[in-house]
């Protein structure tokens, strides 16, 4: 099992340091970042894509509950464990789908037991690991509107879909085309052919050539026929590697 990527969010440096020591003492966890307020935490979640956030409630600016609600709006939100000195927020905290609510000072035993609940594959990971060969469904062509007018893109020529700001860009053998559809909609229709590798990317398995690690430590997929290399999130990395072993090396599924 790959290490759980953990982000700590607490405005008190001493509290962050205590939690950091406890997380670093766990063999199955990796501390990937810390934040002292909600805005920095959102930036860290977007950049680091952690599996788990250890979250305080009372902080300057947006409190932990408000941050939890904002995180819950993400397509694939991280798991949340509240770590707070206030027991009166337990009910509203669990209303955010938190997996745990720990009172400070958090004991190592409590933290270990609560984190154990998170130690299982997410839904998108299970979909990658357990994906079975099925007849491909969905449209054979996608309509797109560009400066040249209406285009019909052959789905079989598309290497990946990448979300960019307000749009989704289809990268294909003829270049790039902006679509007026969301990744969620595309994944729902073409989930047998394209797999989610990051919050902002779907890739066509048949065109994956390899996986490389960049100079910044990020993993990216190399695709036949296009220069773009979609980033693989930390959360999805182990599942993508397993998928590559099956698809590229011809190994049977376990």
PDB file of C-alpha atoms in Angstrom:
ATOM      1  CA  UNK A   1       0.000   0.000   0.000  1.00  0.00           C
ATOM      2  CA  UNK A   2       1.403   3.411  -0.937  1.00  0.00           C
ATOM      3  CA  UNK A   3       1.868   6.039   1.748  1.00  0.00           C
ATOM      4  CA  UNK A   4      -1.101   8.251   2.597  1.00  0.00           C
ATOM      5  CA  UNK A   5      -0.334  11.853   1.592  1.00  0.00           C
ATOM      6  CA  UNK A   6      -1.246  14.136   4.534  1.00  0.00           C
ATOM      7  CA  UNK A   7      -1.733  17.920   4.750  1.00  0.00           C
ATOM      8  CA  UNK A   8      -1.979  19.659   8.152  1.00  0.00           C
ATOM      9  CA  UNK A   9      -4.092  22.830   8.439  1.00  0.00           C
ATOM     10  CA  UNK A  10      -3.868  24.723  11.754  1.00  0.00           C
ATOM     11  CA  UNK A  11      -3.121  28.344  12.570  1.00  0.00           C
ATOM     12  CA  UNK A  12      -1.122  27.372  15.697  1.00  0.00           C
ATOM     13  CA  UNK A  13       2.513  26.525  14.856  1.00  0.00           C
ATOM     14  CA  UNK A  14       2.950  24.367  17.973  1.00  0.00           C
ATOM     15  CA  UNK A  15      -0.152  22.336  17.171  1.00  0.00           C
ATOM     16  CA  UNK A  16       1.060  21.837  13.600  1.00  0.00           C
ATOM     17  CA  UNK A  17       4.471  20.747  14.849  1.00  0.00           C
ATOM     18  CA  UNK A  18       2.938  18.206  17.250  1.00  0.00           C
ATOM     19  CA  UNK A  19       0.733  16.702  14.535  1.00  0.00           C
ATOM     20  CA  UNK A  20       3.623  16.712  12.089  1.00  0.00           C
ATOM     21  CA  UNK A  21       5.755  14.631  14.473  1.00  0.00           C
ATOM     22  CA  UNK A  22       2.916  12.147  14.931  1.00  0.00           C
ATOM     23  CA  UNK A  23       2.278  11.831  11.197  1.00  0.00           C
ATOM     24  CA  UNK A  24       5.976  11.412  10.429  1.00  0.00           C
ATOM     25  CA  UNK A  25       6.167   8.618  13.002  1.00  0.00           C
ATOM     26  CA  UNK A  26       3.596   6.571  11.071  1.00  0.00           C
ATOM     27  CA  UNK A  27       5.055   4.232   8.472  1.00  0.00           C
ATOM     28  CA  UNK A  28       2.026   4.422   6.194  1.00  0.00           C
ATOM     29  CA  UNK A  29       1.837   8.232   6.044  1.00  0.00           C
ATOM     30  CA  UNK A  30       3.808  10.999   4.348  1.00  0.00           C
ATOM     31  CA  UNK A  31       3.509  14.630   5.429  1.00  0.00           C
ATOM     32  CA  UNK A  32       3.359  16.632   2.192  1.00  0.00           C
ATOM     33  CA  UNK A  33       2.517  20.101   3.492  1.00  0.00           C
ATOM     34  CA  UNK A  34       1.250  22.475   6.169  1.00  0.00           C
ATOM     35  CA  UNK A  35      -1.013  25.527   6.085  1.00  0.00           C
ATOM     36  CA  UNK A  36      -2.024  28.137   8.654  1.00  0.00           C
ATOM     37  CA  UNK A  37      -5.282  29.345   7.082  1.00  0.00           C
ATOM     38  CA  UNK A  38      -7.996  28.299   4.655  1.00  0.00           C
ATOM     39  CA  UNK A  39      -6.717  30.150   1.591  1.00  0.00           C
ATOM     40  CA  UNK A  40      -3.233  28.670   1.834  1.00  0.00           C
ATOM     41  CA  UNK A  41      -4.814  25.275   2.496  1.00  0.00           C
ATOM     42  CA  UNK A  42      -6.879  25.466  -0.708  1.00  0.00           C
ATOM     43  CA  UNK A  43      -3.749  26.322  -2.694  1.00  0.00           C
ATOM     44  CA  UNK A  44      -1.915  23.420  -1.091  1.00  0.00           C
ATOM     45  CA  UNK A  45      -4.747  20.986  -1.812  1.00  0.00           C
ATOM     46  CA  UNK A  46      -4.814  22.075  -5.446  1.00  0.00           C
ATOM     47  CA  UNK A  47      -1.030  21.794  -5.813  1.00  0.00           C
ATOM     48  CA  UNK A  48      -0.287  18.735  -3.659  1.00  0.00           C
ATOM     49  CA  UNK A  49      -3.536  16.756  -4.071  1.00  0.00           C
ATOM     50  CA  UNK A  50      -3.315  15.138  -0.599  1.00  0.00           C
ATOM     51  CA  UNK A  51      -5.270  12.037   0.378  1.00  0.00           C
ATOM     52  CA  UNK A  52      -6.011  13.341   3.876  1.00  0.00           C
ATOM     53  CA  UNK A  53      -6.298  16.745   5.568  1.00  0.00           C
ATOM     54  CA  UNK A  54      -5.904  17.121   9.343  1.00  0.00           C
ATOM     55  CA  UNK A  55      -7.973  20.227   9.954  1.00  0.00           C
ATOM     56  CA  UNK A  56      -8.394  22.666  12.837  1.00  0.00           C
ATOM     57  CA  UNK A  57     -11.720  24.480  13.189  1.00  0.00           C
ATOM     58  CA  UNK A  58     -11.088  27.913  14.711  1.00  0.00           C
ATOM     59  CA  UNK A  59      -8.738  29.827  12.426  1.00  0.00           C
ATOM     60  CA  UNK A  60      -8.529  33.412  11.153  1.00  0.00           C
ATOM     61  CA  UNK A  61     -10.559  34.017   8.010  1.00  0.00           C
ATOM     62  CA  UNK A  62     -12.651  31.046   6.917  1.00  0.00           C
ATOM     63  CA  UNK A  63     -12.798  28.518   9.749  1.00  0.00           C
ATOM     64  CA  UNK A  64     -12.258  24.799   9.325  1.00  0.00           C
ATOM     65  CA  UNK A  65     -15.941  24.058   8.767  1.00  0.00           C
ATOM     66  CA  UNK A  66     -16.150  26.573   5.925  1.00  0.00           C
ATOM     67  CA  UNK A  67     -12.976  25.138   4.412  1.00  0.00           C
ATOM     68  CA  UNK A  68     -14.373  21.610   4.707  1.00  0.00           C
ATOM     69  CA  UNK A  69     -17.470  22.630   2.759  1.00  0.00           C
ATOM     70  CA  UNK A  70     -15.305  24.198   0.042  1.00  0.00           C
ATOM     71  CA  UNK A  71     -13.195  21.058  -0.191  1.00  0.00           C
ATOM     72  CA  UNK A  72     -16.326  18.898  -0.399  1.00  0.00           C
ATOM     73  CA  UNK A  73     -17.212  20.670  -3.655  1.00  0.00           C
ATOM     74  CA  UNK A  74     -14.121  19.234  -5.347  1.00  0.00           C
ATOM     75  CA  UNK A  75     -14.777  16.321  -7.661  1.00  0.00           C
ATOM     76  CA  UNK A  76     -12.376  14.117  -5.682  1.00  0.00           C
ATOM     77  CA  UNK A  77     -12.031  15.738  -2.235  1.00  0.00           C
ATOM     78  CA  UNK A  78      -9.436  14.562   0.279  1.00  0.00           C
ATOM     79  CA  UNK A  79     -10.546  12.764   3.421  1.00  0.00           C
ATOM     80  CA  UNK A  80     -10.917  15.037   6.471  1.00  0.00           C
ATOM     81  CA  UNK A  81     -10.064  14.512  10.123  1.00  0.00           C
ATOM     82  CA  UNK A  82     -10.845  17.457  12.407  1.00  0.00           C
ATOM     83  CA  UNK A  83      -8.297  18.102  15.165  1.00  0.00           C
ATOM     84  CA  UNK A  84      -9.650  20.785  17.489  1.00  0.00           C
ATOM     85  CA  UNK A  85      -9.827  21.939  21.086  1.00  0.00           C
ATOM     86  CA  UNK A  86     -13.599  22.453  20.890  1.00  0.00           C
ATOM     87  CA  UNK A  87     -16.046  19.587  21.297  1.00  0.00           C
ATOM     88  CA  UNK A  88     -19.146  21.642  20.467  1.00  0.00           C
ATOM     89  CA  UNK A  89     -18.452  21.505  16.715  1.00  0.00           C
ATOM     90  CA  UNK A  90     -18.660  17.724  16.419  1.00  0.00           C
ATOM     91  CA  UNK A  91     -22.125  17.538  14.829  1.00  0.00           C
ATOM     92  CA  UNK A  92     -21.554  20.202  12.168  1.00  0.00           C
ATOM     93  CA  UNK A  93     -18.113  18.692  11.515  1.00  0.00           C
ATOM     94  CA  UNK A  94     -19.521  15.254  10.731  1.00  0.00           C
ATOM     95  CA  UNK A  95     -22.116  16.924   8.524  1.00  0.00           C
ATOM     96  CA  UNK A  96     -19.181  17.666   6.189  1.00  0.00           C
ATOM     97  CA  UNK A  97     -18.512  13.912   5.795  1.00  0.00           C
ATOM     98  CA  UNK A  98     -15.411  14.020   7.970  1.00  0.00           C
ATOM     99  CA  UNK A  99     -13.986  10.606   8.854  1.00  0.00           C
ATOM    100  CA  UNK A 100     -12.879  11.666  12.339  1.00  0.00           C
ATOM    101  CA  UNK A 101     -13.111  14.308  15.058  1.00  0.00           C
ATOM    102  CA  UNK A 102     -10.218  14.393  17.531  1.00  0.00           C
ATOM    103  CA  UNK A 103      -9.848  16.679  20.522  1.00  0.00           C
ATOM    104  CA  UNK A 104      -6.522  18.371  21.246  1.00  0.00           C
ATOM    105  CA  UNK A 105      -4.080  17.369  22.458  1.00  0.00           C
ATOM    106  CA  UNK A 106      -4.428  14.589  19.921  1.00  0.00           C
ATOM    107  CA  UNK A 107      -2.952  11.307  21.112  1.00  0.00           C
ATOM    108  CA  UNK A 108      -0.893   9.157  18.765  1.00  0.00           C
ATOM    109  CA  UNK A 109      -3.210   6.207  19.421  1.00  0.00           C
ATOM    110  CA  UNK A 110      -6.336   8.162  18.463  1.00  0.00           C
ATOM    111  CA  UNK A 111      -4.701   9.538  15.349  1.00  0.00           C
ATOM    112  CA  UNK A 112      -3.464   6.114  14.252  1.00  0.00           C
ATOM    113  CA  UNK A 113      -6.883   4.516  14.733  1.00  0.00           C
ATOM    114  CA  UNK A 114      -8.689   7.265  12.848  1.00  0.00           C
ATOM    115  CA  UNK A 115      -6.228   7.302   9.970  1.00  0.00           C
ATOM    116  CA  UNK A 116      -6.752   3.541   9.638  1.00  0.00           C
ATOM    117  CA  UNK A 117     -10.282   4.315   8.401  1.00  0.00           C
ATOM    118  CA  UNK A 118      -8.799   6.207   5.481  1.00  0.00           C
ATOM    119  CA  UNK A 119      -6.453   3.376   4.501  1.00  0.00           C
ATOM    120  CA  UNK A 120      -8.478   2.059   1.619  1.00  0.00           C
ATOM    121  CA  UNK A 121      -8.702   2.832  -2.058  1.00  0.00           C
ATOM    122  CA  UNK A 122     -10.887   5.672  -3.243  1.00  0.00           C
ATOM    123  CA  UNK A 123     -13.640   5.073  -5.788  1.00  0.00           C
ATOM    124  CA  UNK A 124     -11.593   6.321  -8.758  1.00  0.00           C
ATOM    125  CA  UNK A 125      -8.652   4.159  -7.676  1.00  0.00           C
ATOM    126  CA  UNK A 126     -10.864   1.070  -7.476  1.00  0.00           C
ATOM    127  CA  UNK A 127     -12.197   1.891 -10.918  1.00  0.00           C
ATOM    128  CA  UNK A 128      -8.656   1.887 -12.286  1.00  0.00           C
ATOM    129  CA  UNK A 129      -7.538  -1.242 -10.456  1.00  0.00           C
ATOM    130  CA  UNK A 130     -10.668  -3.248 -11.202  1.00  0.00           C
ATOM    131  CA  UNK A 131     -11.398  -1.927 -14.703  1.00  0.00           C
ATOM    132  CA  UNK A 132     -12.494  -4.772 -16.944  1.00  0.00           C
ATOM    133  CA  UNK A 133     -12.419  -4.952 -20.704  1.00  0.00           C
ATOM    134  CA  UNK A 134     -15.870  -3.972 -21.927  1.00  0.00           C
ATOM    135  CA  UNK A 135     -17.247  -3.007 -25.321  1.00  0.00           C
ATOM    136  CA  UNK A 136     -16.596   0.689 -25.816  1.00  0.00           C
ATOM    137  CA  UNK A 137     -19.686   2.842 -25.593  1.00  0.00           C
ATOM    138  CA  UNK A 138     -20.594   6.472 -26.127  1.00  0.00           C
ATOM    139  CA  UNK A 139     -20.410   8.667 -29.181  1.00  0.00           C
ATOM    140  CA  UNK A 140     -17.869   7.955 -31.882  1.00  0.00           C
ATOM    141  CA  UNK A 141     -17.526  11.695 -32.506  1.00  0.00           C
ATOM    142  CA  UNK A 142     -17.702  14.799 -30.316  1.00  0.00           C
ATOM    143  CA  UNK A 143     -19.077  18.081 -31.611  1.00  0.00           C
ATOM    144  CA  UNK A 144     -16.996  21.184 -30.913  1.00  0.00           C
ATOM    145  CA  UNK A 145     -17.430  24.813 -31.951  1.00  0.00           C
ATOM    146  CA  UNK A 146     -14.316  26.745 -32.974  1.00  0.00           C
ATOM    147  CA  UNK A 147     -13.391  29.750 -35.113  1.00  0.00           C
ATOM    148  CA  UNK A 148     -13.573  27.422 -38.100  1.00  0.00           C
ATOM    149  CA  UNK A 149     -17.167  26.551 -37.257  1.00  0.00           C
ATOM    150  CA  UNK A 150     -18.538  23.233 -36.040  1.00  0.00           C
ATOM    151  CA  UNK A 151     -16.042  20.391 -35.891  1.00  0.00           C
ATOM    152  CA  UNK A 152     -16.655  16.684 -35.341  1.00  0.00           C
ATOM    153  CA  UNK A 153     -13.763  15.078 -33.475  1.00  0.00           C
ATOM    154  CA  UNK A 154     -13.148  11.370 -33.819  1.00  0.00           C
ATOM    155  CA  UNK A 155     -13.064  10.071 -30.236  1.00  0.00           C
ATOM    156  CA  UNK A 156     -10.629   7.362 -31.316  1.00  0.00           C
ATOM    157  CA  UNK A 157      -8.081  10.051 -32.237  1.00  0.00           C
ATOM    158  CA  UNK A 158      -8.216  11.847 -28.886  1.00  0.00           C
ATOM    159  CA  UNK A 159      -5.254  11.183 -26.602  1.00  0.00           C
ATOM    160  CA  UNK A 160      -6.481  13.027 -23.520  1.00  0.00           C
ATOM    161  CA  UNK A 161      -8.905  15.579 -22.104  1.00  0.00           C
ATOM    162  CA  UNK A 162      -7.355  18.266 -19.908  1.00  0.00           C
ATOM    163  CA  UNK A 163      -9.317  20.853 -17.901  1.00  0.00           C
ATOM    164  CA  UNK A 164      -7.846  24.308 -18.384  1.00  0.00           C
ATOM    165  CA  UNK A 165      -9.483  27.175 -16.470  1.00  0.00           C
ATOM    166  CA  UNK A 166     -13.129  27.258 -17.601  1.00  0.00           C
ATOM    167  CA  UNK A 167     -12.713  24.863 -20.499  1.00  0.00           C
ATOM    168  CA  UNK A 168     -11.786  21.280 -21.322  1.00  0.00           C
ATOM    169  CA  UNK A 169      -9.224  20.836 -24.094  1.00  0.00           C
ATOM    170  CA  UNK A 170      -9.165  17.675 -26.213  1.00  0.00           C
ATOM    171  CA  UNK A 171      -5.642  16.839 -27.384  1.00  0.00           C
ATOM    172  CA  UNK A 172      -5.729  14.742 -30.563  1.00  0.00           C
ATOM    173  CA  UNK A 173      -3.652  13.832 -33.599  1.00  0.00           C
ATOM    174  CA  UNK A 174      -4.802  17.006 -35.356  1.00  0.00           C
ATOM    175  CA  UNK A 175      -3.963  19.430 -32.549  1.00  0.00           C
ATOM    176  CA  UNK A 176      -6.092  20.837 -29.719  1.00  0.00           C
ATOM    177  CA  UNK A 177      -9.802  21.634 -29.546  1.00  0.00           C
ATOM    178  CA  UNK A 178     -11.789  23.354 -26.806  1.00  0.00           C
ATOM    179  CA  UNK A 179     -14.942  21.508 -25.735  1.00  0.00           C
ATOM    180  CA  UNK A 180     -18.064  22.763 -24.037  1.00  0.00           C
ATOM    181  CA  UNK A 181     -18.321  19.680 -21.808  1.00  0.00           C
ATOM    182  CA  UNK A 182     -17.015  18.907 -18.326  1.00  0.00           C
ATOM    183  CA  UNK A 183     -14.519  16.206 -17.451  1.00  0.00           C
ATOM    184  CA  UNK A 184     -17.173  14.606 -15.278  1.00  0.00           C
ATOM    185  CA  UNK A 185     -19.549  14.314 -18.231  1.00  0.00           C
ATOM    186  CA  UNK A 186     -16.816  12.946 -20.482  1.00  0.00           C
ATOM    187  CA  UNK A 187     -15.692  10.438 -17.863  1.00  0.00           C
ATOM    188  CA  UNK A 188     -19.265   9.254 -17.410  1.00  0.00           C
ATOM    189  CA  UNK A 189     -19.662   8.602 -21.129  1.00  0.00           C
ATOM    190  CA  UNK A 190     -16.181   7.372 -22.044  1.00  0.00           C
ATOM    191  CA  UNK A 191     -15.004   5.862 -18.746  1.00  0.00           C
ATOM    192  CA  UNK A 192     -14.228   2.519 -20.419  1.00  0.00           C
ATOM    193  CA  UNK A 193     -11.771   4.155 -22.812  1.00  0.00           C
ATOM    194  CA  UNK A 194     -10.401   7.114 -20.832  1.00  0.00           C
ATOM    195  CA  UNK A 195      -9.213   6.936 -17.236  1.00  0.00           C
ATOM    196  CA  UNK A 196      -8.870   9.666 -14.638  1.00  0.00           C
ATOM    197  CA  UNK A 197      -5.231  10.291 -13.703  1.00  0.00           C
ATOM    198  CA  UNK A 198      -5.636  13.696 -12.060  1.00  0.00           C
ATOM    199  CA  UNK A 199      -8.391  16.028 -11.005  1.00  0.00           C
ATOM    200  CA  UNK A 200      -7.911  17.860 -14.306  1.00  0.00           C
ATOM    201  CA  UNK A 201      -7.093  15.048 -16.744  1.00  0.00           C
ATOM    202  CA  UNK A 202      -8.516  11.971 -18.491  1.00  0.00           C
ATOM    203  CA  UNK A 203      -6.241   9.922 -20.737  1.00  0.00           C
ATOM    204  CA  UNK A 204      -6.885   7.320 -23.442  1.00  0.00           C
ATOM    205  CA  UNK A 205      -5.252   4.111 -22.218  1.00  0.00           C
ATOM    206  CA  UNK A 206      -4.490   2.847 -25.727  1.00  0.00           C
ATOM    207  CA  UNK A 207      -2.178   5.823 -26.406  1.00  0.00           C
ATOM    208  CA  UNK A 208      -0.167   5.738 -23.166  1.00  0.00           C
ATOM    209  CA  UNK A 209       3.511   5.216 -23.988  1.00  0.00           C
ATOM    210  CA  UNK A 210       5.065   5.561 -20.564  1.00  0.00           C
ATOM    211  CA  UNK A 211       5.328   7.298 -17.201  1.00  0.00           C
ATOM    212  CA  UNK A 212       8.159   9.654 -16.341  1.00  0.00           C
ATOM    213  CA  UNK A 213       9.178  11.709 -13.332  1.00  0.00           C
ATOM    214  CA  UNK A 214       9.931  15.353 -14.050  1.00  0.00           C
ATOM    215  CA  UNK A 215      12.745  17.409 -12.557  1.00  0.00           C
ATOM    216  CA  UNK A 216      10.236  18.839 -10.065  1.00  0.00           C
ATOM    217  CA  UNK A 217       9.287  15.366  -8.813  1.00  0.00           C
ATOM    218  CA  UNK A 218       5.900  15.227 -10.536  1.00  0.00           C
ATOM    219  CA  UNK A 219       4.855  12.158 -12.516  1.00  0.00           C
ATOM    220  CA  UNK A 220       3.606  12.663 -16.053  1.00  0.00           C
ATOM    221  CA  UNK A 221       2.201  10.339 -18.704  1.00  0.00           C
ATOM    222  CA  UNK A 222       3.759  10.252 -22.152  1.00  0.00           C
ATOM    223  CA  UNK A 223       1.234   9.773 -24.954  1.00  0.00           C
ATOM    224  CA  UNK A 224       1.682   8.759 -28.579  1.00  0.00           C
ATOM    225  CA  UNK A 225       1.121  11.510 -31.120  1.00  0.00           C
ATOM    226  CA  UNK A 226       0.905  14.566 -28.832  1.00  0.00           C
ATOM    227  CA  UNK A 227       3.409  16.671 -26.902  1.00  0.00           C
ATOM    228  CA  UNK A 228       1.217  17.257 -23.842  1.00  0.00           C
ATOM    229  CA  UNK A 229       2.117  15.096 -20.829  1.00  0.00           C
ATOM    230  CA  UNK A 230      -0.796  14.985 -18.340  1.00  0.00           C
ATOM    231  CA  UNK A 231       0.235  15.061 -14.699  1.00  0.00           C
ATOM    232  CA  UNK A 232      -0.581  12.059 -12.503  1.00  0.00           C
ATOM    233  CA  UNK A 233      -1.770  12.991  -9.024  1.00  0.00           C
ATOM    234  CA  UNK A 234      -0.140  11.488  -5.946  1.00  0.00           C
ATOM    235  CA  UNK A 235      -3.443   9.913  -5.025  1.00  0.00           C
ATOM    236  CA  UNK A 236      -3.742   8.103  -8.345  1.00  0.00           C
ATOM    237  CA  UNK A 237      -0.078   7.188  -8.874  1.00  0.00           C
ATOM    238  CA  UNK A 238      -0.114   3.638  -7.531  1.00  0.00           C
ATOM    239  CA  UNK A 239      -3.279   2.817  -9.466  1.00  0.00           C
ATOM    240  CA  UNK A 240      -1.865   4.288 -12.676  1.00  0.00           C
ATOM    241  CA  UNK A 241       1.304   2.201 -12.258  1.00  0.00           C
ATOM    242  CA  UNK A 242      -0.813  -0.926 -11.790  1.00  0.00           C
ATOM    243  CA  UNK A 243      -2.863  -0.046 -14.853  1.00  0.00           C
ATOM    244  CA  UNK A 244       0.317   0.450 -16.895  1.00  0.00           C
ATOM    245  CA  UNK A 245       1.667  -2.925 -15.846  1.00  0.00           C
ATOM    246  CA  UNK A 246      -1.517  -4.585 -17.073  1.00  0.00           C
ATOM    247  CA  UNK A 247      -1.987  -2.549 -20.242  1.00  0.00           C
ATOM    248  CA  UNK A 248       1.612  -2.113 -21.389  1.00  0.00           C
ATOM    249  CA  UNK A 249       3.199  -5.310 -20.112  1.00  0.00           C
ATOM    250  CA  UNK A 250       0.216  -7.562 -20.708  1.00  0.00           C
ATOM    251  CA  UNK A 251       0.005  -8.760 -17.117  1.00  0.00           C
ATOM    252  CA  UNK A 252      -3.346 -10.224 -16.051  1.00  0.00           C
ATOM    253  CA  UNK A 253      -5.437  -8.494 -13.399  1.00  0.00           C
ATOM    254  CA  UNK A 254      -5.111  -9.883  -9.895  1.00  0.00           C
TER     255      UNK A 254
END
